[in-house]
């Protein structure tokens, strides 16, 4: 979830790519419950896996084991009113995603501390809550926490890997470009290194880019956006900028996985990429949070 407050989809504006995770808004989330089947259909077409399958992969568990176990877990989503307040439709969208992948999920009737108490009264296994700075999932039984930035990065990295595997190559020893070195981008780099990809990074903030490359010897720094995209077929777009990737930068071998909201492709580029363009506004990150909370061992 990488959102700039108040930025509406379609506005072509290059932002600071390293901004912290901020707030969604109603227009982004209002249609998610009704469009989950279409979102999942697009994921399957791109990667061969549905939401739960990708989430399970990111949590290092088989899709079959995840499907067999997840139905026995209860999740609550607690509205949080601090800071800029509750985002209309957000908690309902999160609960809808969780129900879609098989959990028993609901939004608590109370907010804030009362909502946490409600979660315990319902004997929930998982509690999801977000404020202006963090979106977290808590496993109340195992005392573990899953962070949306890390989960979103893992989900979209594994979506990219699954799409690459459909072409019989995978990401090991392949060049993968990460655009944007904010929270999701930096987590994506770590996940890609685990998959033994050769990681190339680019950010509009030259100081951030230089510092990151100097402190992470496993990555290569790109000189420019065009240079990086011209020479790399696999891309993880973790920026909050729209319209930075046009049709001239889409090649036959390009696969672009985009956790950023808005995503970086122009409408023409997204159409040209077709199933090689992977994006949603919230579902994959939430699904991975759930899978990590249930199946991933604590640190």
Coordinates of N, CA and C in Angstrom, one line a residue, residues 49-252:
X49 N -1.7 -18.3 -10.3 CA -2.1 -18.5 -8.9 C -3.2 -17.5 -8.5
X50 N -4.1 -18.0 -7.6 CA -5.1 -17.0 -7.1 C -4.6 -16.3 -5.9
X51 N -5.4 -15.5 -5.3 CA -4.9 -14.7 -4.1 C -4.4 -15.5 -3.0
X52 N -5.1 -16.6 -2.6 CA -4.6 -17.4 -1.6 C -3.4 -18.2 -2.0
X53 N -3.3 -18.6 -3.2 CA -2.1 -19.3 -3.7 C -0.9 -18.4 -3.6
X54 N -1.0 -17.2 -4.1 CA 0.2 -16.3 -4.0 C 0.5 -15.9 -2.6
X55 N -0.5 -15.7 -1.7 CA -0.3 -15.4 -0.3 C 0.4 -16.6 0.4
X56 N 0.0 -17.8 0.1 CA 0.7 -19.0 0.6 C 2.1 -19.1 0.2
X57 N 2.3 -18.8 -1.1 CA 3.7 -18.9 -1.6 C 4.6 -17.8 -0.9
X58 N 4.1 -16.6 -0.7 CA 4.8 -15.6 0.0 C 5.1 -16.0 1.5
X59 N 4.2 -16.8 2.1 CA 4.4 -17.2 3.4 C 5.1 -18.6 3.5
X60 N 5.6 -19.1 2.4 CA 6.4 -20.3 2.3 C 5.6 -21.5 2.8
X61 N 4.3 -21.6 2.4 CA 3.5 -22.8 2.7 C 2.7 -23.2 1.4
X62 N 2.4 -24.4 1.2 CA 1.7 -24.8 0.0 C 0.3 -24.3 0.0
X63 N -0.2 -24.1 -1.2 CA -1.6 -23.6 -1.4 C -2.6 -24.5 -0.8
X64 N -2.3 -25.8 -1.0 CA -3.3 -26.8 -0.4 C -3.3 -26.8 1.1
X65 N -2.2 -26.7 1.7 CA -2.1 -26.6 3.2 C -2.8 -25.3 3.7
X66 N -2.6 -24.2 3.0 CA -3.2 -22.9 3.3 C -4.7 -23.0 3.2
X67 N -5.2 -23.6 2.1 CA -6.7 -23.7 1.9 C -7.3 -24.6 2.9
X68 N -6.6 -25.6 3.3 CA -7.2 -26.6 4.3 C -7.3 -26.0 5.7
X69 N -6.3 -25.1 6.0 CA -6.3 -24.6 7.4 C -6.9 -23.2 7.6
X70 N -7.0 -22.4 6.6 CA -7.3 -21.0 6.8 C -8.8 -20.8 7.2
X71 N -9.7 -21.7 6.9 CA -11.1 -21.6 7.2 C -11.4 -21.7 8.7
X72 N -10.4 -22.2 9.4 CA -10.6 -22.4 10.9 C -10.2 -21.2 11.7
X73 N -9.7 -20.1 11.0 CA -9.2 -18.9 11.7 C -10.3 -17.8 11.6
X74 N -10.4 -17.1 12.7 CA -11.2 -15.9 12.8 C -10.4 -14.6 12.8
X75 N -10.8 -13.6 12.0 CA -10.1 -12.4 11.9 C -11.1 -11.2 12.2
X76 N -10.6 -10.2 12.9 CA -11.4 -9.0 13.1 C -10.6 -7.8 12.5
X77 N -11.3 -6.9 12.0 CA -10.7 -5.6 11.5 C -11.3 -4.5 12.4
X78 N -10.3 -3.8 13.0 CA -10.7 -2.7 14.0 C -10.6 -1.3 13.3
X79 N -11.6 -0.5 13.2 CA -11.5 0.8 12.7 C -10.7 1.7 13.7
X80 N -9.8 2.5 13.2 CA -9.0 3.4 14.1 C -9.3 4.8 13.8
X81 N -9.7 5.6 14.8 CA -10.1 7.0 14.5 C -9.0 8.0 14.8
X82 N -7.8 7.6 15.2 CA -6.8 8.6 15.6 C -6.3 9.2 14.3
X83 N -5.5 10.3 14.4 CA -5.0 11.0 13.3 C -6.0 11.6 12.4
X84 N -6.0 11.2 11.1 CA -7.0 11.7 10.1 C -8.3 10.9 10.1
X85 N -8.4 9.9 11.0 CA -9.7 9.3 11.2 C -9.9 8.1 10.2
X86 N -11.1 7.5 10.4 CA -11.4 6.3 9.6 C -11.6 6.6 8.2
X87 N -11.0 5.8 7.3 CA -11.2 5.9 5.9 C -12.5 5.1 5.5
X88 N -13.5 5.8 5.0 CA -14.8 5.1 4.6 C -14.5 3.9 3.7
X89 N -15.0 2.8 4.0 CA -14.9 1.6 3.2 C -13.7 0.8 3.4
X90 N -12.7 1.3 4.1 CA -11.4 0.6 4.2 C -11.5 -0.7 5.0
X91 N -12.1 -0.6 6.2 CA -12.2 -1.8 7.0 C -13.1 -2.9 6.4
X92 N -14.2 -2.4 5.7 CA -15.0 -3.3 5.0 C -14.3 -4.0 3.9
X93 N -13.5 -3.3 3.2 CA -12.7 -3.9 2.1 C -11.7 -4.9 2.6
X94 N -11.1 -4.6 3.7 CA -10.1 -5.6 4.3 C -10.9 -6.9 4.7
X95 N -12.0 -6.7 5.4 CA -12.8 -7.9 5.8 C -13.3 -8.7 4.6
X96 N -13.7 -8.0 3.5 CA -14.1 -8.7 2.3 C -13.0 -9.5 1.7
X97 N -11.8 -9.0 1.7 CA -10.6 -9.7 1.2 C -10.3 -11.0 2.0
X98 N -10.4 -10.8 3.3 CA -10.1 -11.9 4.2 C -11.2 -13.0 4.1
X99 N -12.4 -12.6 4.0 CA -13.5 -13.6 3.7 C -13.3 -14.3 2.4
X100 N -12.9 -13.5 1.4 CA -12.7 -14.1 0.0 C -11.7 -15.2 0.0
X101 N -10.6 -15.1 0.8 CA -9.6 -16.1 0.8 C -9.9 -17.2 1.8
X102 N -11.0 -17.1 2.5 CA -11.4 -18.2 3.3 C -11.5 -18.1 4.8
X103 N -11.0 -16.9 5.4 CA -11.1 -16.7 6.8 C -12.6 -16.3 7.2
X104 N -12.9 -16.5 8.5 CA -14.1 -16.0 9.0 C -13.8 -14.6 9.6
X105 N -14.3 -13.5 8.9 CA -13.8 -12.2 9.1 C -15.0 -11.2 9.3
X106 N -14.8 -10.2 10.2 CA -15.8 -9.1 10.3 C -15.1 -7.9 10.8
X107 N -15.8 -6.8 10.7 CA -15.4 -5.5 11.2 C -16.0 -5.3 12.6
X108 N -15.2 -4.9 13.6 CA -15.7 -4.8 15.0 C -16.7 -3.6 15.0
X109 N -17.7 -3.8 15.9 CA -18.7 -2.7 16.0 C -18.2 -1.5 16.7
X110 N -17.2 -1.7 17.5 CA -16.5 -0.5 18.2 C -15.2 -0.2 17.5
X111 N -14.8 1.0 17.8 CA -13.5 1.5 17.2 C -12.4 1.5 18.3
X112 N -11.1 1.6 17.8 CA -10.0 1.8 18.7 C -9.9 0.8 19.9
X113 N -9.7 1.2 21.1 CA -9.5 0.3 22.2 C -10.8 -0.6 22.4
X114 N -11.9 0.0 22.2 CA -13.2 -0.8 22.3 C -13.2 -1.9 21.2
X115 N -12.7 -1.6 20.0 CA -12.6 -2.6 19.0 C -11.7 -3.7 19.3
X116 N -10.6 -3.4 19.9 CA -9.6 -4.5 20.4 C -10.3 -5.4 21.4
X117 N -11.0 -4.8 22.3 CA -11.7 -5.6 23.3 C -12.8 -6.4 22.6
X118 N -13.4 -5.9 21.6 CA -14.4 -6.7 20.8 C -13.8 -7.9 20.1
X119 N -12.6 -7.7 19.6 CA -11.8 -8.8 19.0 C -11.6 -9.9 19.9
X120 N -11.2 -9.6 21.2 CA -10.9 -10.6 22.2 C -12.2 -11.3 22.6
X121 N -13.3 -10.5 22.7 CA -14.6 -11.1 23.1 C -15.0 -12.1 22.0
X122 N -14.7 -11.8 20.7 CA -15.1 -12.7 19.6 C -14.1 -13.9 19.5
X123 N -13.1 -13.9 20.4 CA -12.1 -15.0 20.3 C -11.4 -15.0 19.0
X124 N -11.1 -13.8 18.5 CA -10.4 -13.7 17.2 C -9.0 -14.3 17.2
X125 N -8.6 -14.9 16.2 CA -7.2 -15.3 16.1 C -6.3 -14.2 15.5
X126 N -6.9 -13.4 14.6 CA -6.1 -12.3 14.0 C -6.8 -11.0 14.2
X127 N -6.1 -9.9 14.3 CA -6.6 -8.5 14.4 C -5.9 -7.7 13.4
X128 N -6.7 -7.0 12.5 CA -6.1 -6.1 11.5 C -6.5 -4.7 11.9
X129 N -5.5 -3.8 11.9 CA -5.8 -2.4 12.2 C -4.8 -1.5 11.5
X130 N -5.2 -0.2 11.1 CA -4.4 0.7 10.4 C -4.6 2.1 11.0
X131 N -3.5 2.8 11.2 CA -3.6 4.3 11.4 C -2.9 5.0 10.3
X132 N -2.5 6.3 10.5 CA -1.9 7.1 9.5 C -0.5 6.6 9.1
X133 N 0.1 5.8 9.9 CA 1.5 5.4 9.7 C 1.7 3.9 9.4
X134 N 0.9 3.1 10.0 CA 1.1 1.6 9.9 C -0.2 0.9 9.6
X135 N -0.1 -0.2 8.9 CA -1.2 -1.2 8.7 C -0.7 -2.5 9.1
X136 N -1.2 -3.1 10.2 CA -0.6 -4.3 10.8 C -1.7 -5.4 11.0
X137 N -1.2 -6.6 11.0 CA -2.0 -7.8 11.4 C -1.4 -8.4 12.6
X138 N -2.1 -8.6 13.6 CA -1.6 -9.2 14.9 C -2.2 -10.6 15.0
X139 N -1.4 -11.6 15.2 CA -1.8 -12.9 15.6 C -1.9 -13.0 17.1
X140 N -3.2 -13.0 17.6 CA -3.4 -12.8 19.1 C -3.0 -14.1 19.8
X141 N -2.9 -15.2 19.2 CA -2.6 -16.5 19.8 C -1.1 -16.7 19.9
X142 N -0.4 -16.3 18.8 CA 1.1 -16.6 18.7 C 1.9 -15.3 19.0
X143 N 1.2 -14.2 19.2 CA 1.9 -12.9 19.5 C 2.9 -12.5 18.4
X144 N 2.5 -12.6 17.2 CA 3.3 -12.1 16.1 C 2.6 -11.0 15.3
X145 N 3.4 -10.3 14.5 CA 2.9 -9.1 13.8 C 3.3 -9.2 12.4
X146 N 2.4 -8.9 11.4 CA 2.7 -8.8 10.0 C 2.5 -7.4 9.6
X147 N 3.5 -6.8 8.9 CA 3.4 -5.4 8.4 C 3.0 -5.3 7.0
X148 N 2.1 -4.4 6.6 CA 1.5 -4.4 5.3 C 2.6 -4.1 4.2
X149 N 3.6 -3.2 4.6 CA 4.6 -2.8 3.6 C 5.4 -4.1 3.2
X150 N 5.8 -4.9 4.2 CA 6.6 -6.1 3.9 C 5.8 -7.1 3.2
X151 N 4.5 -7.3 3.7 CA 3.7 -8.3 3.1 C 3.3 -7.9 1.6
X152 N 3.1 -6.6 1.3 CA 2.8 -6.2 0.0 C 4.0 -6.5 -0.9
X153 N 5.2 -6.1 -0.4 CA 6.4 -6.4 -1.2 C 6.6 -7.8 -1.5
X154 N 6.4 -8.7 -0.5 CA 6.5 -10.1 -0.7 C 5.5 -10.6 -1.7
X155 N 4.3 -10.2 -1.6 CA 3.2 -10.6 -2.5 C 3.5 -10.3 -3.9
X156 N 3.9 -9.0 -4.2 CA 4.2 -8.6 -5.6 C 5.5 -9.2 -6.1
X157 N 6.5 -9.4 -5.3 CA 7.7 -10.1 -5.7 C 7.4 -11.5 -6.1
X158 N 6.6 -12.2 -5.3 CA 6.2 -13.6 -5.7 C 5.3 -13.7 -6.9
X159 N 4.5 -12.7 -7.0 CA 3.6 -12.6 -8.3 C 4.5 -12.4 -9.5
X160 N 5.6 -11.6 -9.4 CA 6.5 -11.4 -10.5 C 7.2 -12.7 -10.8
X161 N 7.7 -13.4 -9.7 CA 8.4 -14.7 -9.9 C 7.5 -15.7 -10.5
X162 N 6.2 -15.8 -10.1 CA 5.3 -16.8 -10.6 C 5.0 -16.5 -12.1
X163 N 4.9 -15.2 -12.5 CA 4.7 -14.8 -13.9 C 5.9 -15.2 -14.7
X164 N 7.1 -15.0 -14.1 CA 8.3 -15.4 -14.9 C 8.4 -16.9 -15.1
X165 N 8.0 -17.6 -14.0 CA 8.0 -19.1 -14.1 C 7.0 -19.6 -15.2
X166 N 6.0 -18.9 -15.5 CA 5.1 -19.3 -16.5 C 5.8 -19.2 -17.9
X167 N 6.8 -18.4 -17.9 CA 7.7 -18.4 -19.2 C 8.9 -19.3 -19.1
X168 N 8.8 -20.2 -18.0 CA 9.8 -21.2 -17.8 C 11.2 -20.7 -17.5
X169 N 11.3 -19.6 -16.8 CA 12.6 -19.1 -16.4 C 12.8 -18.7 -15.0
X170 N 11.7 -18.2 -14.3 CA 11.9 -17.7 -12.9 C 12.8 -16.5 -12.8
X171 N 13.1 -16.1 -11.6 CA 13.9 -14.9 -11.3 C 15.4 -15.2 -10.9
X172 N 15.7 -16.4 -10.6 CA 17.1 -16.7 -10.2 C 18.1 -16.4 -11.3
X173 N 19.1 -15.6 -10.9 CA 20.1 -15.1 -11.8 C 19.6 -14.2 -13.0
X174 N 18.4 -13.6 -12.8 CA 17.8 -12.7 -13.7 C 17.9 -11.3 -13.2
X175 N 18.1 -10.3 -14.1 CA 18.0 -8.9 -13.7 C 16.6 -8.5 -13.4
X176 N 16.4 -7.9 -12.2 CA 15.1 -7.4 -11.8 C 15.3 -6.0 -11.3
X177 N 14.5 -5.1 -11.9 CA 14.6 -3.6 -11.6 C 13.5 -3.3 -10.5
X178 N 14.0 -2.7 -9.4 CA 13.0 -2.1 -8.4 C 13.0 -0.6 -8.5
X179 N 11.9 -0.1 -8.8 CA 11.7 1.4 -8.9 C 11.1 1.9 -7.6
X180 N 11.8 2.8 -6.9 CA 11.3 3.4 -5.7 C 11.9 2.7 -4.5
X181 N 12.5 3.4 -3.6 CA 13.2 2.8 -2.4 C 12.5 3.3 -1.1
X182 N 11.2 3.4 -1.1 CA 10.4 3.6 0.1 C 10.3 2.3 0.8
X183 N 9.3 2.2 1.8 CA 9.2 1.0 2.6 C 8.9 -0.3 1.7
X184 N 8.0 -0.2 0.8 CA 7.7 -1.4 0.0 C 8.9 -1.8 -0.9
X185 N 9.5 -0.8 -1.6 CA 10.6 -1.0 -2.4 C 11.8 -1.7 -1.7
X186 N 12.1 -1.2 -0.6 CA 13.3 -1.7 0.2 C 13.0 -3.2 0.6
X187 N 11.8 -3.4 1.1 CA 11.4 -4.8 1.4 C 11.4 -5.7 0.2
X188 N 11.0 -5.2 -1.0 CA 11.1 -5.9 -2.2 C 12.5 -6.3 -2.6
X189 N 13.4 -5.4 -2.4 CA 14.8 -5.7 -2.7 C 15.3 -6.9 -1.8
X190 N 15.0 -6.9 -0.6 CA 15.4 -8.0 0.3 C 14.7 -9.3 -0.1
X191 N 13.5 -9.3 -0.5 CA 12.8 -10.5 -1.0 C 13.4 -11.0 -2.3
X192 N 13.7 -10.1 -3.2 CA 14.3 -10.6 -4.4 C 15.7 -11.2 -4.2
X193 N 16.5 -10.6 -3.3 CA 17.8 -11.2 -3.0 C 17.6 -12.6 -2.5
X194 N 16.6 -12.9 -1.6 CA 16.3 -14.2 -1.2 C 16.1 -15.2 -2.3
X195 N 15.4 -14.7 -3.4 CA 15.1 -15.5 -4.6 C 16.3 -15.6 -5.5
X196 N 17.4 -15.0 -5.1 CA 18.7 -15.0 -5.9 C 18.6 -14.3 -7.3
X197 N 17.7 -13.3 -7.3 CA 17.7 -12.4 -8.5 C 18.8 -11.4 -8.4
X198 N 19.2 -10.9 -9.6 CA 20.2 -9.8 -9.7 C 19.4 -8.5 -9.6
X199 N 19.5 -7.7 -8.5 CA 18.6 -6.6 -8.3 C 19.3 -5.3 -8.8
X200 N 18.5 -4.5 -9.6 CA 18.9 -3.2 -10.0 C 17.9 -2.2 -9.4
X201 N 18.4 -1.1 -8.8 CA 17.5 -0.2 -8.1 C 17.6 1.2 -8.8
X202 N 16.4 1.9 -8.7 CA 16.4 3.3 -9.2 C 15.4 4.0 -8.4
X203 N 15.8 5.3 -8.0 CA 14.9 6.2 -7.3 C 15.2 7.6 -7.8
X204 N 14.2 8.5 -7.8 CA 14.4 9.8 -8.2 C 15.2 10.7 -7.3
X205 N 15.2 10.2 -6.0 CA 16.1 10.9 -5.0 C 17.5 10.4 -5.1
X206 N 18.4 11.1 -5.7 CA 19.7 10.6 -6.0 C 20.5 10.3 -4.7
X207 N 20.3 11.1 -3.7 CA 21.0 10.8 -2.4 C 20.5 9.5 -1.8
X208 N 19.2 9.3 -1.8 CA 18.7 8.0 -1.3 C 19.2 6.8 -2.1
X209 N 19.2 7.0 -3.4 CA 19.6 5.9 -4.3 C 21.1 5.6 -4.1
X210 N 21.9 6.6 -4.0 CA 23.4 6.4 -3.8 C 23.6 5.7 -2.4
X211 N 23.0 6.3 -1.4 CA 23.2 5.7 0.0 C 22.7 4.2 0.0
X212 N 21.6 4.0 -0.6 CA 21.1 2.6 -0.5 C 22.0 1.6 -1.3
X213 N 22.5 2.0 -2.4 CA 23.4 1.2 -3.2 C 24.7 1.0 -2.5
X214 N 25.2 2.0 -1.8 CA 26.5 1.9 -1.1 C 26.3 0.9 0.1
X215 N 25.2 0.9 0.7 CA 25.0 0.1 1.9 C 24.4 -1.3 1.6
X216 N 24.1 -1.5 0.4 CA 23.6 -2.8 -0.1 C 24.4 -3.3 -1.3
X217 N 25.5 -4.0 -1.0 CA 26.4 -4.4 -2.1 C 25.9 -5.4 -3.0
X218 N 24.7 -6.0 -2.7 CA 24.1 -7.0 -3.6 C 23.3 -6.4 -4.7
X219 N 23.2 -5.0 -4.7 CA 22.3 -4.4 -5.7 C 23.2 -3.5 -6.6
X220 N 22.7 -3.2 -7.8 CA 23.3 -2.3 -8.8 C 22.4 -1.1 -8.9
X221 N 23.1 0.1 -9.0 CA 22.3 1.3 -9.1 C 22.2 1.7 -10.6
X222 N 20.9 1.9 -11.0 CA 20.7 2.3 -12.4 C 21.0 3.8 -12.6
X223 N 21.4 4.2 -13.8 CA 21.7 5.6 -14.1 C 20.5 6.5 -14.3
X224 N 19.5 5.9 -15.0 CA 18.3 6.6 -15.3 C 17.1 5.6 -15.4
X225 N 15.9 6.2 -15.4 CA 14.7 5.3 -15.5 C 14.7 4.7 -16.9
X226 N 14.9 5.4 -17.9 CA 14.9 4.9 -19.3 C 15.9 3.8 -19.5
X227 N 17.1 4.1 -19.0 CA 18.2 3.1 -19.2 C 17.9 1.8 -18.5
X228 N 17.3 2.0 -17.3 CA 17.0 0.8 -16.5 C 15.9 -0.1 -17.2
X229 N 14.9 0.6 -17.7 CA 13.8 -0.1 -18.3 C 14.1 -0.7 -19.6
X230 N 15.0 0.0 -20.4 CA 15.5 -0.5 -21.7 C 16.2 -1.8 -21.6
X231 N 16.9 -2.0 -20.4 CA 17.8 -3.1 -20.3 C 17.3 -4.2 -19.3
X232 N 16.1 -4.1 -18.8 CA 15.6 -5.0 -17.8 C 14.2 -5.4 -18.2
X233 N 13.9 -6.7 -18.2 CA 12.6 -7.3 -18.5 C 11.7 -7.4 -17.4
X234 N 12.2 -7.6 -16.2 CA 11.4 -7.8 -15.0 C 11.4 -6.6 -14.1
X235 N 10.3 -6.0 -13.8 CA 10.2 -4.7 -13.0 C 9.3 -4.8 -11.9
X236 N 9.7 -4.3 -10.7 CA 8.8 -4.1 -9.5 C 8.7 -2.6 -9.3
X237 N 7.5 -2.1 -9.6 CA 7.2 -0.7 -9.5 C 6.7 -0.3 -8.2
X238 N 7.5 0.1 -7.3 CA 7.1 0.5 -5.9 C 7.0 2.0 -5.7
X239 N 6.6 2.7 -6.8 CA 6.5 4.1 -6.7 C 5.1 4.6 -6.6
X240 N 4.9 5.8 -6.1 CA 3.5 6.4 -6.1 C 3.3 7.4 -7.2
X241 N 4.0 7.2 -8.3 CA 3.9 8.1 -9.5 C 3.1 7.4 -10.6
X242 N 2.2 8.2 -11.2 CA 1.4 7.6 -12.3 C 2.1 8.1 -13.7
X243 N 1.9 7.2 -14.7 CA 2.3 7.6 -16.0 C 3.8 7.7 -16.3
X244 N 4.6 7.1 -15.5 CA 6.1 7.2 -15.7 C 6.6 6.1 -16.7
X245 N 5.7 5.1 -17.0 CA 6.1 4.0 -17.9 C 5.2 4.0 -19.1
X246 N 5.6 4.4 -20.3 CA 4.8 4.5 -21.5 C 5.1 3.3 -22.4
X247 N 4.4 3.3 -23.5 CA 4.5 2.1 -24.4 C 5.9 1.9 -25.0
X248 N 6.7 3.0 -25.1 CA 8.0 2.8 -25.6 C 9.0 2.0 -24.7
X249 N 8.5 1.9 -23.4 CA 9.4 1.2 -22.4 C 8.8 -0.2 -22.2
X250 N 7.8 -0.6 -22.9 CA 7.2 -2.0 -22.7 C 7.8 -2.9 -23.9
X251 N 8.5 -3.9 -23.5 CA 9.1 -4.8 -24.5 C 8.3 -6.1 -24.5
X252 N 8.6 -7.0 -25.5 CA 7.9 -8.3 -25.6 C 8.1 -9.1 -24.3

